[in-house]
Amino acid sequence: MAARLGCVVQVLLLLGPAARGPAPARAAKMKVVEEPNTFGLNNPFLPQTSRLQPKREPSPVSGPAHLFRLSGKCFSLVESTYKYEFCPFHNVTQHEQTFRWNAYSGILGIWHEWEIINNTFAGMWMSDGDSCRSRSRQSKPLLRFCQVELTCGKSNQLAHVSEPSTCVYALTFETPLVCHPHSLLVYPTLPEVLQQRWDQVEQDLADELITPQGYEKLLRALFEDAGYLRAPGESHLTQHDGGSKSLGFETLESCRKAHVELSDEVQRLTSLLDQHGIPHAQPTENPHAKHLGQQPPIGVTSEQLRGDPGLRGNSL
Ligand SMILES: *[C@@H]1O[C@H](CO)[C@@H](O)[C@H](O)[C@H]1NC(C)=O
Ligand SMILES: *[C@@H]1O[C@H](CO)[C@@H](O)[C@H](O)[C@H]1NC(C)=O
């Protein structure tokens, strides 16, 4: 649920003041583009097909292997005067169904990444479509983008298209390929090494070595490594990156974890030495090593006292 809300918030951020108000996403009735698109690449003197100039390459095909067969195929739906075409792992386009000489044809999105909710492939994000006339002149032009939801159906078909906010499209694609309850689970699609990493993240969460936020970030990084999500900035056009991703927290998490592990190891080795009666000196650089967490080490700055266990102060 939180992830779903996150998407809505990101969309609102993107649209800025133009799109405030309740966002009953799927319920909203389709608003078709009222005016012929006379800007950008829609040059009426070019034949219609060559007016479609993708802004970038689609991302590589990824996700559940049984869906790869959809790559290279296209599915269309005619709704009012528009024909929508969804080419999984490639693009979404819109074509005005008219014999007018300047009929609109445009790219609504290019395959970007999976939407993963609750560790399940919930939909496909298609971003970096044709630019959209923005209501407020100051802001950067918004590029059209789509969310494609995959639902179980008797045959492969583009079942529904709506425009929940201006230039943001929601598509529903029906396919028998997602009818099995496990067909969209993320975990089974991962290579073993990433499954093990995920197991460790779950364990760390259970052991309270990481916070729920740290857990979300580690999983996000894992999905990026799997190629299911794109790292922010990986594409030269990062449309729905809200700019809120910070690596600092993640670093602190891993830092804490490393610290706990190293402290345990020091303890284990110390008791091993004691057990065998081998004399040993306390670590000289940090006489408080055993008390970290309860008592700050001597000589740390006030910044370090704010939640930082003080690892910077010693040579670990
Ligand atoms: C997430 O999945 C779990 C187990 O499959 C389920 O119990 C839970 O209700 C789901 N949560 C959401 C928000 O879908
Ligand atoms: C959209 O994807 C299809 C299928 O892969 C491809 O044939 C077509 O050229 C693409 N259209 C654009 C405008 O990129």
CSV table of C-alpha atoms and ligand atoms in Angstrom, one decimal:
chain,number,residue,atom,x,y,z
A,1,MET,CA,0.0,0.0,0.0
A,2,ALA,CA,2.8,2.4,0.9
A,3,ALA,CA,4.5,1.8,-2.4
A,4,ARG,CA,1.2,2.5,-4.2
A,5,LEU,CA,0.8,5.8,-2.3
A,6,GLY,CA,4.4,6.6,-3.1
A,7,CYS,CA,3.6,6.4,-6.8
A,8,VAL,CA,0.7,8.7,-6.5
A,9,VAL,CA,2.7,11.2,-4.5
A,10,GLN,CA,5.5,11.1,-7.1
A,11,VAL,CA,3.0,11.7,-9.9
A,12,LEU,CA,1.6,14.7,-8.0
A,13,LEU,CA,5.1,16.0,-7.5
A,14,LEU,CA,5.8,15.7,-11.1
A,15,LEU,CA,2.7,17.5,-12.2
A,16,GLY,CA,3.2,20.3,-9.7
A,17,PRO,CA,0.4,22.8,-9.0
A,18,ALA,CA,-1.4,21.8,-12.2
A,19,ALA,CA,-2.6,18.6,-10.8
A,20,ARG,CA,-3.6,19.0,-7.2
A,21,GLY,CA,-6.7,17.5,-5.8
A,22,PRO,CA,-8.0,14.0,-5.3
A,23,ALA,CA,-6.5,11.4,-7.7
A,24,PRO,CA,-9.1,8.7,-8.1
A,25,ALA,CA,-6.6,7.2,-10.6
A,26,ARG,CA,-8.4,4.4,-12.3
A,27,ALA,CA,-11.9,5.7,-11.8
A,28,ALA,CA,-11.2,8.9,-13.8
A,29,LYS,CA,-12.8,9.0,-17.2
A,30,MET,CA,-10.5,9.2,-20.1
A,31,LYS,CA,-9.7,12.7,-21.2
A,32,VAL,CA,-8.6,12.7,-24.8
A,33,VAL,CA,-6.2,15.3,-26.1
A,34,GLU,CA,-8.6,18.1,-27.0
A,35,GLU,CA,-6.3,19.9,-29.4
A,36,PRO,CA,-4.1,18.7,-32.2
A,37,ASN,CA,-0.5,18.5,-31.1
A,38,THR,CA,1.2,21.2,-33.1
A,39,PHE,CA,4.5,21.3,-31.2
A,40,GLY,CA,7.7,19.4,-30.9
A,41,LEU,CA,8.2,16.5,-33.3
A,42,ASN,CA,4.8,16.4,-34.7
A,43,ASN,CA,5.8,18.0,-38.0
A,44,PRO,CA,2.8,17.7,-40.3
A,45,PHE,CA,5.1,17.7,-43.4
A,46,LEU,CA,6.7,14.4,-42.4
A,47,PRO,CA,4.8,11.1,-43.0
A,48,GLN,CA,3.1,10.1,-39.8
A,49,THR,CA,5.3,7.2,-38.8
A,50,SER,CA,8.6,9.0,-39.0
A,51,ARG,CA,7.2,11.7,-36.7
A,52,LEU,CA,7.4,9.2,-33.9
A,53,GLN,CA,10.9,9.8,-32.6
A,54,PRO,CA,11.7,7.9,-29.4
A,55,LYS,CA,13.7,9.9,-26.9
A,56,ARG,CA,15.7,6.9,-25.9
A,57,GLU,CA,16.1,3.2,-26.2
A,58,PRO,CA,13.8,0.9,-24.2
A,59,SER,CA,15.3,-0.8,-21.1
A,60,PRO,CA,16.4,-4.4,-21.6
A,61,VAL,CA,13.7,-7.1,-21.3
A,62,SER,CA,13.5,-8.2,-17.7
A,63,GLY,CA,11.3,-9.8,-15.1
A,64,PRO,CA,9.4,-13.1,-15.2
A,65,ALA,CA,10.9,-15.2,-18.1
A,66,HIS,CA,7.4,-16.5,-19.1
A,67,LEU,CA,6.5,-12.9,-20.1
A,68,PHE,CA,9.5,-12.4,-22.4
A,69,ARG,CA,7.5,-13.9,-25.3
A,70,LEU,CA,5.4,-10.7,-25.3
A,71,SER,CA,8.4,-8.8,-26.3
A,72,GLY,CA,8.2,-7.7,-30.0
A,73,LYS,CA,4.4,-8.0,-30.1
A,74,CYS,CA,2.0,-5.1,-30.0
A,75,PHE,CA,-1.6,-4.9,-28.8
A,76,SER,CA,-4.0,-2.2,-29.7
A,77,LEU,CA,-7.2,-0.8,-28.4
A,78,VAL,CA,-9.4,1.8,-30.2
A,79,GLU,CA,-11.2,4.1,-27.7
A,80,SER,CA,-13.2,7.1,-28.9
A,81,THR,CA,-11.1,8.5,-31.7
A,82,TYR,CA,-7.8,7.1,-30.7
A,83,LYS,CA,-6.0,3.9,-31.2
A,84,TYR,CA,-3.6,3.0,-28.4
A,85,GLU,CA,-0.8,0.5,-29.0
A,86,PHE,CA,1.1,-1.3,-26.3
A,87,CYS,CA,4.2,-3.1,-27.2
A,88,PRO,CA,5.4,-4.8,-24.0
A,89,PHE,CA,9.0,-4.1,-23.1
A,90,HIS,CA,9.1,-1.5,-25.8
A,91,ASN,CA,6.6,1.4,-26.0
A,92,VAL,CA,3.1,2.8,-25.8
A,93,THR,CA,1.8,4.9,-28.7
A,94,GLN,CA,-1.4,6.8,-29.5
A,95,HIS,CA,-2.8,7.4,-32.9
A,96,GLU,CA,-5.6,9.7,-33.8
A,97,GLN,CA,-8.2,7.8,-36.0
A,98,THR,CA,-9.0,10.4,-38.5
A,99,PHE,CA,-8.2,11.3,-42.1
A,100,ARG,CA,-7.2,14.8,-41.2
A,101,TRP,CA,-3.9,15.7,-42.7
A,102,ASN,CA,-2.4,16.5,-39.3
A,103,ALA,CA,-3.8,13.6,-37.3
A,104,TYR,CA,-2.0,13.3,-34.0
A,105,SER,CA,0.3,10.4,-33.4
A,106,GLY,CA,2.6,10.2,-30.4
A,107,ILE,CA,4.7,8.2,-28.0
A,108,LEU,CA,3.1,7.9,-24.6
A,109,GLY,CA,6.0,6.0,-23.0
A,110,ILE,CA,9.0,3.9,-23.5
A,111,TRP,CA,9.7,0.8,-21.5
A,112,HIS,CA,11.5,1.9,-18.3
A,113,GLU,CA,11.2,-0.4,-15.4
A,114,TRP,CA,8.9,-2.7,-13.3
A,115,GLU,CA,6.6,-1.5,-10.6
A,116,ILE,CA,7.2,-3.8,-7.7
A,117,ILE,CA,4.7,-3.7,-4.9
A,118,ASN,CA,4.8,-6.1,-2.0
A,119,ASN,CA,7.5,-8.1,-3.7
A,120,THR,CA,5.3,-8.7,-6.7
A,121,PHE,CA,5.6,-7.4,-10.2
A,122,ALA,CA,2.6,-5.1,-10.2
A,123,GLY,CA,3.0,-3.2,-13.4
A,124,MET,CA,5.2,-1.8,-16.1
A,125,TRP,CA,6.3,1.8,-16.2
A,126,MET,CA,6.7,3.3,-19.6
A,127,SER,CA,8.3,6.8,-19.4
A,128,ASP,CA,9.9,9.5,-21.5
A,129,GLY,CA,7.1,9.8,-24.0
A,130,ASP,CA,6.4,12.9,-26.1
A,131,SER,CA,6.5,16.1,-24.1
A,132,CYS,CA,3.3,17.4,-22.8
A,133,ARG,CA,2.2,21.1,-22.9
A,134,SER,CA,2.6,22.1,-19.3
A,135,ARG,CA,0.0,24.4,-17.8
A,136,SER,CA,2.6,26.4,-15.8
A,137,ARG,CA,5.1,27.9,-18.2
A,138,GLN,CA,8.0,27.9,-15.8
A,139,SER,CA,8.3,24.2,-15.1
A,140,LYS,CA,10.2,21.8,-17.3
A,141,PRO,CA,7.9,20.2,-19.9
A,142,LEU,CA,6.4,17.0,-18.5
A,143,LEU,CA,7.1,13.9,-20.7
A,144,ARG,CA,4.1,11.6,-21.1
A,145,PHE,CA,4.3,8.4,-19.2
A,146,CYS,CA,2.2,5.3,-18.6
A,147,GLN,CA,1.6,2.7,-16.0
A,148,VAL,CA,0.6,-0.6,-17.4
A,149,GLU,CA,-1.2,-3.0,-15.1
A,150,LEU,CA,-1.1,-6.7,-15.9
A,151,THR,CA,-4.2,-8.7,-15.1
A,152,CYS,CA,-5.4,-12.2,-15.7
A,153,GLY,CA,-7.5,-12.6,-18.8
A,154,LYS,CA,-8.5,-15.2,-21.3
A,155,SER,CA,-6.4,-13.8,-24.1
A,156,ASN,CA,-3.7,-11.2,-24.6
A,157,GLN,CA,-5.4,-7.9,-25.0
A,158,LEU,CA,-5.1,-4.2,-24.2
A,159,ALA,CA,-8.4,-4.0,-22.2
A,160,HIS,CA,-8.5,-0.4,-20.9
A,161,VAL,CA,-6.8,3.0,-21.2
A,162,SER,CA,-7.4,6.0,-19.1
A,163,GLU,CA,-5.7,9.3,-18.4
A,164,PRO,CA,-5.9,9.7,-14.6
A,165,SER,CA,-4.0,13.0,-14.9
A,166,THR,CA,-3.0,15.1,-17.9
A,167,CYS,CA,-0.4,13.2,-19.9
A,168,VAL,CA,-0.3,10.4,-17.4
A,169,TYR,CA,-1.9,7.2,-18.8
A,170,ALA,CA,-3.1,4.0,-17.0
A,171,LEU,CA,-3.3,0.9,-19.2
A,172,THR,CA,-4.7,-2.5,-18.3
A,173,PHE,CA,-3.3,-5.4,-20.2
A,174,GLU,CA,-5.0,-8.7,-19.9
A,175,THR,CA,-3.1,-11.9,-20.4
A,176,PRO,CA,-3.4,-15.6,-19.4
A,177,LEU,CA,0.3,-15.4,-18.5
A,178,VAL,CA,-0.3,-13.8,-15.1
A,179,CYS,CA,-3.3,-16.0,-14.0
A,180,HIS,CA,-1.3,-18.3,-11.8
A,181,PRO,CA,-1.1,-16.8,-8.3
A,182,HIS,CA,2.7,-17.1,-8.3
A,183,SER,CA,3.3,-15.9,-11.8
A,184,LEU,CA,4.3,-12.4,-10.8
A,185,LEU,CA,6.4,-13.1,-7.7
A,186,VAL,CA,9.8,-11.4,-7.8
A,187,TYR,CA,11.8,-13.8,-5.6
A,188,PRO,CA,11.6,-16.9,-7.8
A,189,THR,CA,12.9,-14.9,-10.8
A,190,LEU,CA,16.1,-13.9,-9.1
A,191,PRO,CA,19.4,-15.6,-9.5
A,192,GLU,CA,20.5,-17.6,-6.5
A,193,VAL,CA,23.1,-15.0,-5.3
A,194,LEU,CA,20.4,-12.3,-5.1
A,195,GLN,CA,18.0,-14.7,-3.4
A,196,GLN,CA,20.6,-15.2,-0.7
A,197,ARG,CA,21.1,-11.5,-0.4
A,198,TRP,CA,17.3,-11.1,0.0
A,199,ASP,CA,17.3,-13.9,2.7
A,200,GLN,CA,20.0,-12.0,4.6
A,201,VAL,CA,18.0,-8.7,4.3
A,202,GLU,CA,14.9,-10.5,5.7
A,203,GLN,CA,17.0,-12.0,8.5
A,204,ASP,CA,18.5,-8.6,9.3
A,205,LEU,CA,15.0,-7.1,9.5
A,206,ALA,CA,13.8,-9.9,11.8
A,207,ASP,CA,16.9,-9.3,14.0
A,208,GLU,CA,16.2,-5.6,14.0
A,209,LEU,CA,19.7,-4.9,12.6
A,210,ILE,CA,18.0,-2.7,10.0
A,211,THR,CA,14.9,-0.5,10.1
A,212,PRO,CA,11.9,-1.0,7.8
A,213,GLN,CA,13.2,2.0,5.8
A,214,GLY,CA,16.6,0.4,5.5
A,215,TYR,CA,14.9,-2.8,4.4
A,216,GLU,CA,13.1,-1.0,1.7
A,217,LYS,CA,16.3,0.6,0.4
A,218,LEU,CA,18.3,-2.6,0.5
A,219,LEU,CA,15.5,-4.4,-1.5
A,220,ARG,CA,15.3,-1.5,-4.0
A,221,ALA,CA,19.1,-1.8,-4.5
A,222,LEU,CA,18.7,-5.5,-5.0
A,223,PHE,CA,15.9,-5.0,-7.6
A,224,GLU,CA,18.2,-2.5,-9.4
A,225,ASP,CA,21.0,-5.1,-9.4
A,226,ALA,CA,18.5,-7.6,-10.9
A,227,GLY,CA,17.7,-5.1,-13.6
A,228,TYR,CA,14.0,-4.8,-12.6
A,229,LEU,CA,14.3,-1.2,-11.5
A,230,ARG,CA,16.6,1.4,-13.0
A,231,ALA,CA,18.9,3.2,-10.7
A,232,PRO,CA,18.1,6.9,-10.5
A,233,GLY,CA,20.2,8.7,-13.1
A,234,GLU,CA,20.9,5.5,-15.0
A,235,SER,CA,18.8,6.7,-17.9
A,236,HIS,CA,19.7,10.1,-19.2
A,237,LEU,CA,16.0,11.0,-18.9
A,238,THR,CA,14.9,10.3,-15.3
A,239,GLN,CA,11.3,11.3,-15.4
A,240,HIS,CA,9.7,9.8,-12.3
A,241,ASP,CA,12.7,10.1,-10.1
A,242,GLY,CA,11.4,12.3,-7.3
A,243,GLY,CA,14.9,13.2,-6.4
A,244,SER,CA,14.4,11.9,-2.9
A,245,LYS,CA,16.8,9.0,-3.1
A,246,SER,CA,19.7,9.4,-0.7
A,247,LEU,CA,22.4,6.9,-0.2
A,248,GLY,CA,23.4,8.3,3.2
A,249,PHE,CA,21.0,6.3,5.2
A,250,GLU,CA,21.8,3.1,3.5
A,251,THR,CA,25.5,3.7,4.2
A,252,LEU,CA,24.7,4.3,7.9
A,253,GLU,CA,22.7,1.1,8.0
A,254,SER,CA,25.5,-1.0,6.5
A,255,CYS,CA,27.9,0.8,8.8
A,256,ARG,CA,25.9,-0.1,11.8
A,257,LYS,CA,25.6,-3.7,10.7
A,258,ALA,CA,29.3,-4.0,10.0
A,259,HIS,CA,30.0,-2.5,13.4
A,260,VAL,CA,27.8,-5.0,15.2
A,261,GLU,CA,29.4,-7.9,13.3
A,262,LEU,CA,32.9,-6.6,14.1
A,263,SER,CA,32.1,-6.1,17.8
A,264,ASP,CA,30.8,-9.6,18.0
A,265,GLU,CA,34.0,-10.9,16.3
A,266,VAL,CA,36.2,-8.9,18.8
A,267,GLN,CA,34.2,-10.4,21.6
A,268,ARG,CA,34.5,-13.9,20.3
A,269,LEU,CA,38.3,-13.6,19.7
A,270,THR,CA,38.8,-12.0,23.1
A,271,SER,CA,37.1,-14.8,24.9
A,272,LEU,CA,39.0,-17.3,22.8
A,273,LEU,CA,42.2,-15.7,24.0
A,274,ASP,CA,41.0,-15.7,27.6
A,275,GLN,CA,39.8,-19.3,27.4
A,276,HIS,CA,43.4,-20.3,26.4
A,277,GLY,CA,45.0,-18.1,29.0
A,278,ILE,CA,46.8,-16.0,26.3
A,279,PRO,CA,47.5,-12.6,27.6
A,280,HIS,CA,46.3,-9.8,25.4
A,281,ALA,CA,46.1,-6.0,25.5
A,282,GLN,CA,42.9,-4.1,25.2
A,283,PRO,CA,42.7,-2.5,21.8
A,284,THR,CA,44.6,0.7,22.4
A,285,GLU,CA,43.0,3.1,19.9
A,286,ASN,CA,39.6,2.6,21.3
A,287,PRO,CA,39.4,1.6,24.9
A,288,HIS,CA,35.6,1.7,24.8
A,289,ALA,CA,35.1,-0.8,22.1
A,290,LYS,CA,33.0,-3.0,24.2
A,291,HIS,CA,30.8,-0.2,25.3
A,292,LEU,CA,30.0,1.4,22.0
A,293,GLY,CA,26.4,2.2,21.9
A,294,GLN,CA,26.0,2.8,25.6
A,295,GLN,CA,28.8,5.3,26.1
A,296,PRO,CA,30.4,7.5,23.5
A,297,PRO,CA,34.1,7.1,22.8
A,298,ILE,CA,36.4,9.8,24.1
A,299,GLY,CA,37.3,12.6,21.7
A,300,VAL,CA,34.4,12.3,19.3
A,301,THR,CA,32.9,15.5,17.9
A,302,SER,CA,29.4,16.5,18.8
A,303,GLU,CA,28.1,15.5,15.3
A,304,GLN,CA,29.3,12.0,16.0
A,305,LEU,CA,27.3,11.8,19.1
A,306,ARG,CA,24.0,12.2,17.2
A,307,GLY,CA,23.3,8.6,16.5
A,308,ASP,CA,26.7,7.8,15.0
A,309,PRO,CA,28.4,5.0,16.9
A,310,GLY,CA,31.7,6.7,16.2
A,311,LEU,CA,33.4,4.2,13.9
A,312,ARG,CA,35.2,7.1,12.2
A,313,GLY,CA,37.2,7.6,15.4
A,314,ASN,CA,39.0,4.3,15.3
A,315,SER,CA,40.9,2.2,12.9
A,316,LEU,CA,38.3,-0.6,12.2
B,1,LIG,C1,1.5,-8.4,0.8
B,1,LIG,O1,1.6,-9.8,0.7
B,1,LIG,C2,1.2,-10.5,1.9
B,1,LIG,C3,1.5,-11.9,1.7
B,1,LIG,O2,1.4,-12.4,0.4
B,1,LIG,C4,-0.3,-10.2,2.2
B,1,LIG,O3,-0.7,-10.8,3.4
B,1,LIG,C5,-0.5,-8.7,2.3
B,1,LIG,O4,-1.8,-8.4,2.5
B,1,LIG,C6,0.0,-7.9,1.1
B,1,LIG,N1,0.0,-6.5,1.3
B,1,LIG,C7,-0.5,-5.7,0.4
B,1,LIG,C8,-0.4,-4.2,0.8
B,1,LIG,O5,-0.9,-6.0,-0.7
B,2,LIG,C1,7.4,0.4,-30.6
B,2,LIG,O1,7.7,-1.0,-30.4
B,2,LIG,C2,7.5,-1.8,-31.5
B,2,LIG,C3,7.7,-3.2,-31.1
B,2,LIG,O2,8.9,-3.5,-30.6
B,2,LIG,C4,8.4,-1.3,-32.6
B,2,LIG,O3,8.2,-2.1,-33.8
B,2,LIG,C5,8.2,0.1,-32.9
B,2,LIG,O4,9.1,0.6,-33.9
B,2,LIG,C6,8.3,1.0,-31.7
B,2,LIG,N1,7.8,2.3,-32.0
B,2,LIG,C7,8.6,3.4,-31.7
B,2,LIG,C8,8.0,4.7,-32.1
B,2,LIG,O5,9.6,3.3,-31.1
